[in-house]
Coordinates of C-alpha atoms in Angstrom, one line a residue:
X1 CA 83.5 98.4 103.1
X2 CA 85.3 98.5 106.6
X3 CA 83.2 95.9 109.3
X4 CA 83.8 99.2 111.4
X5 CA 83.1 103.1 111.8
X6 CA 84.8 105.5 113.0
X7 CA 83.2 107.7 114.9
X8 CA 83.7 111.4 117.1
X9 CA 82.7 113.6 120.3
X10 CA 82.6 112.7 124.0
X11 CA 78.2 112.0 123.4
X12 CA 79.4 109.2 121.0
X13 CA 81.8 107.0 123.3
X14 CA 80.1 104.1 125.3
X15 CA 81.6 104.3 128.6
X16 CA 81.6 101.2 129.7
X17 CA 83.0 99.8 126.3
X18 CA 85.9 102.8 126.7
X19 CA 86.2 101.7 130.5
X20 CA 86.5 97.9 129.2
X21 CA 89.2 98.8 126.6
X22 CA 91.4 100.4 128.8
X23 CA 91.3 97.9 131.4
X24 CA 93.2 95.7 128.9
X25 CA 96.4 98.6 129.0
X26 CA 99.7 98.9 131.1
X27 CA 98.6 102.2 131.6
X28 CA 95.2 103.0 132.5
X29 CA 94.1 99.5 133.8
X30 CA 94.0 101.7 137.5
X31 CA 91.7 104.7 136.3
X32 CA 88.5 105.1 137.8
X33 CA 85.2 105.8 135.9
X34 CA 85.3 109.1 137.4
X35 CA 89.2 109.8 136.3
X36 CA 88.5 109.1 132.9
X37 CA 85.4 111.0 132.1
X38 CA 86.7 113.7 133.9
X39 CA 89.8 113.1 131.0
X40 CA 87.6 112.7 128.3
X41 CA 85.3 116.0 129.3
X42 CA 88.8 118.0 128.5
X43 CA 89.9 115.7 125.0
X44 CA 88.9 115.1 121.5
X45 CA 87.8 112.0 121.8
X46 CA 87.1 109.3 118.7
X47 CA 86.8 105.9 118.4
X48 CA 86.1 103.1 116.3
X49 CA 82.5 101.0 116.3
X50 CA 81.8 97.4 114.7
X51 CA 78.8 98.1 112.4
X52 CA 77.4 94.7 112.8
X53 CA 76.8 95.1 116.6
X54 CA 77.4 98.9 117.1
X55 CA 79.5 98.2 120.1
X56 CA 82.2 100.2 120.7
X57 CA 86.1 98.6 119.5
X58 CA 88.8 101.2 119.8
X59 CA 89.1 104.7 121.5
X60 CA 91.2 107.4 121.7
X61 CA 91.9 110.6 123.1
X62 CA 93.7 114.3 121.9
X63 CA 94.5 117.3 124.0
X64 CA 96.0 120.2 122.5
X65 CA 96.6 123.7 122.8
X66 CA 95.7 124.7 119.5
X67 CA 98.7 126.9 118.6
X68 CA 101.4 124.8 118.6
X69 CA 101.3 120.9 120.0
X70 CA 98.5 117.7 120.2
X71 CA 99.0 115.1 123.2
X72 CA 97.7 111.4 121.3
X73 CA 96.6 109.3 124.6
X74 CA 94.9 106.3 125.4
X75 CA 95.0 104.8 121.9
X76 CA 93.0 101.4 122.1
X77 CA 91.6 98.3 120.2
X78 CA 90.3 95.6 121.3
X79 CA 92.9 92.9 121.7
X80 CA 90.9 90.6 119.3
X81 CA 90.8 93.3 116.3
X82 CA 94.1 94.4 116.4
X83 CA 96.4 94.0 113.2
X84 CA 92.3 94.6 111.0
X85 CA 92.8 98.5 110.1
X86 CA 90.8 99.9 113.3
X87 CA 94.1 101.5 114.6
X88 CA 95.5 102.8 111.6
X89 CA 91.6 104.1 110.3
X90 CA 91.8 106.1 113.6
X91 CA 95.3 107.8 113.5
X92 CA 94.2 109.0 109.6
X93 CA 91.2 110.1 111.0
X94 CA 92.9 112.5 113.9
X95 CA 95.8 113.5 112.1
X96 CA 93.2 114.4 108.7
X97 CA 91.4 116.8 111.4
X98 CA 92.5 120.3 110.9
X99 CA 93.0 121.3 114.5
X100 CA 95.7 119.1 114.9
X101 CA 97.1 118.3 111.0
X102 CA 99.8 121.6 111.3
X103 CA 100.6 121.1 114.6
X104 CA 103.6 118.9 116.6
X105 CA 102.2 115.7 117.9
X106 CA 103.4 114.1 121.3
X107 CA 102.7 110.9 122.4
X108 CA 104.0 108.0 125.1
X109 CA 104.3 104.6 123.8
X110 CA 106.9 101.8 125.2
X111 CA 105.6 99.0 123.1
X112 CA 104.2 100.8 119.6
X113 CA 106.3 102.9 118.7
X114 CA 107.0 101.1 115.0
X115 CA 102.9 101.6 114.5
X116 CA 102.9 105.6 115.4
X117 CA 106.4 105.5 113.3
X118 CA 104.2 104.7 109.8
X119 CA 102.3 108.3 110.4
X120 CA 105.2 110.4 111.0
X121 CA 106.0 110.2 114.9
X122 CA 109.7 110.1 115.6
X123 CA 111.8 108.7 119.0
X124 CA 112.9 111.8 121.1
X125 CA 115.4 111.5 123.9
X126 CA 113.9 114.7 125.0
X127 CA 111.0 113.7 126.9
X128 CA 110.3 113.5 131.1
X129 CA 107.6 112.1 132.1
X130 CA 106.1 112.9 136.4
X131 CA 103.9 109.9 137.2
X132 CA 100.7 110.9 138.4
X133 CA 99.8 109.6 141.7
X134 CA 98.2 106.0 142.0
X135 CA 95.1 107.0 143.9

């Protein structure tokens, strides 16, 4: 049996646990509370909980449009269970869900790319990105 859960829905993410994660990325280290609830109001959101002490350890989040493409973001785990399952447990579980399994999945990564490679995501030269603005 896994030492962790994964687990669904905005009412199931601990906020400050999801706030703490992302503090420890290149890219979201800047957002505000406020900025990211807002963000997860408007995502699938799942994540991944330690049964032992029920604290949150991994989060991400989907958009879509349900027609045609998913957008993976803020995919997370703790820096100290990385390389245990957590990550790879939570891409099954979101690319298993039938809102997204048919459709084309985007995502940005700079440093995991050989990770997202193992379920199927490919390098595209295609891609802009428009920084948001640092507030």
């Amino acid at each position: 049996m896994q030492d962790f859960e994964i687990i669904e829905g905005l009412d199931n993410m601990q906020m400050d646990a999801v706030m703490a994660l992302l503090k420890t990325t290149h890219w979201a280290s800047h957002r505000s509370e406020q900025q990211e609830r807002l963000a997860m109001e408007h995502s699938f959101c799942y994540g991944a909980r330690c049964r032992k002490t029920g604290r949150q350890i991994a989060f991400a989040r989907v958009v879509t449009d349900y027609g045609t493409t998913y957008y993976l973001c803020d995919v997370v785990v703790d820096p100290s269970l990385q390389h245990k399952g957590v990550g790879r447990a939570l891409l099954e579980t979101i690319q298993t869900n039938p809102l997204f399994r048919d459709l084309r999945g985007i995502l940005v990564s700079r440093d995991a790319q050989p990770f997202y490679a193992k379920f199927g995501f490919e390098k595209s030269d295609r891609g802009m990105v428009k920084p948001a603005k640092e507030s």
